[in-house]
Amino acid sequence: MKNIRLKLARVEKDLSQDELSKIVGVSRQTISLIELGKYNPSLSLCISICKALSKTLNDLFWEE
């Protein structure tokens, strides 16, 4: 399942995939794969992404 909420939060912060990847210390491809739902990030990476985007784990990664 695609992670639309992650993409929307990233766009809200006016960040490209490349910019977000540099902030959290992964490749741009990793961010792309997470958004496409083809990569399951570690908890520590999820937390780093949440901090960078000023969101909670529930906001971005908890399935409703």
Coordinates of C-alpha atoms in Angstrom, one line a residue:
M1 CA 0.0 0.0 0.0
K2 CA 1.4 3.4 -1.0
N3 CA 2.2 5.8 1.8
I4 CA 0.4 8.9 0.5
R5 CA 0.5 10.5 4.0
L6 CA 4.3 10.5 3.9
K7 CA 4.4 12.1 0.5
L8 CA 1.8 14.7 1.4
A9 CA 3.8 15.6 4.6
R10 CA 7.0 15.9 2.6
V11 CA 5.4 18.2 0.1
E12 CA 3.8 20.3 2.9
K13 CA 7.3 20.9 4.1
D14 CA 8.4 21.8 0.6
L15 CA 11.0 19.0 0.5
S16 CA 12.0 16.8 -2.4
Q17 CA 12.7 13.1 -1.9
D18 CA 16.4 13.9 -2.2
E19 CA 16.3 16.7 0.5
L20 CA 14.4 14.5 2.9
S21 CA 16.8 11.6 2.3
K22 CA 19.8 13.7 3.2
I23 CA 18.1 14.9 6.4
V24 CA 17.4 11.4 7.6
G25 CA 20.6 9.8 6.2
V26 CA 19.3 7.4 3.6
S27 CA 19.2 7.3 -0.2
R28 CA 16.6 9.1 -2.3
Q29 CA 15.6 5.7 -3.6
T30 CA 14.8 4.6 0.0
I31 CA 12.4 7.5 0.4
S32 CA 10.8 6.7 -3.0
L33 CA 10.4 3.0 -2.1
I34 CA 8.8 3.9 1.3
E35 CA 6.3 6.2 -0.5
L36 CA 5.5 3.5 -3.0
G37 CA 4.9 1.0 -0.3
K38 CA 7.7 -1.2 -1.5
Y39 CA 10.0 -0.8 1.5
N40 CA 9.3 -1.3 5.1
P41 CA 11.5 1.1 7.1
S42 CA 13.0 0.4 10.5
L43 CA 11.5 2.0 13.5
S44 CA 14.5 4.3 13.9
L45 CA 14.1 5.5 10.3
C46 CA 10.4 6.0 10.8
I47 CA 11.2 8.1 13.9
S48 CA 13.8 10.2 12.0
I49 CA 11.3 10.8 9.1
C50 CA 8.6 11.9 11.6
K51 CA 11.0 14.3 13.3
A52 CA 12.1 15.8 10.0
L53 CA 8.5 16.3 8.9
S54 CA 7.2 17.4 12.4
K55 CA 4.7 14.5 12.4
T56 CA 4.0 11.5 14.7
L57 CA 4.3 7.8 13.9
N58 CA 0.5 7.7 13.9
D59 CA 0.3 10.5 11.3
L60 CA 2.6 8.8 8.8
F61 CA 2.8 5.1 9.4
W62 CA -0.1 3.7 11.3
E63 CA -2.7 2.1 9.0
E64 CA -6.3 3.2 9.7

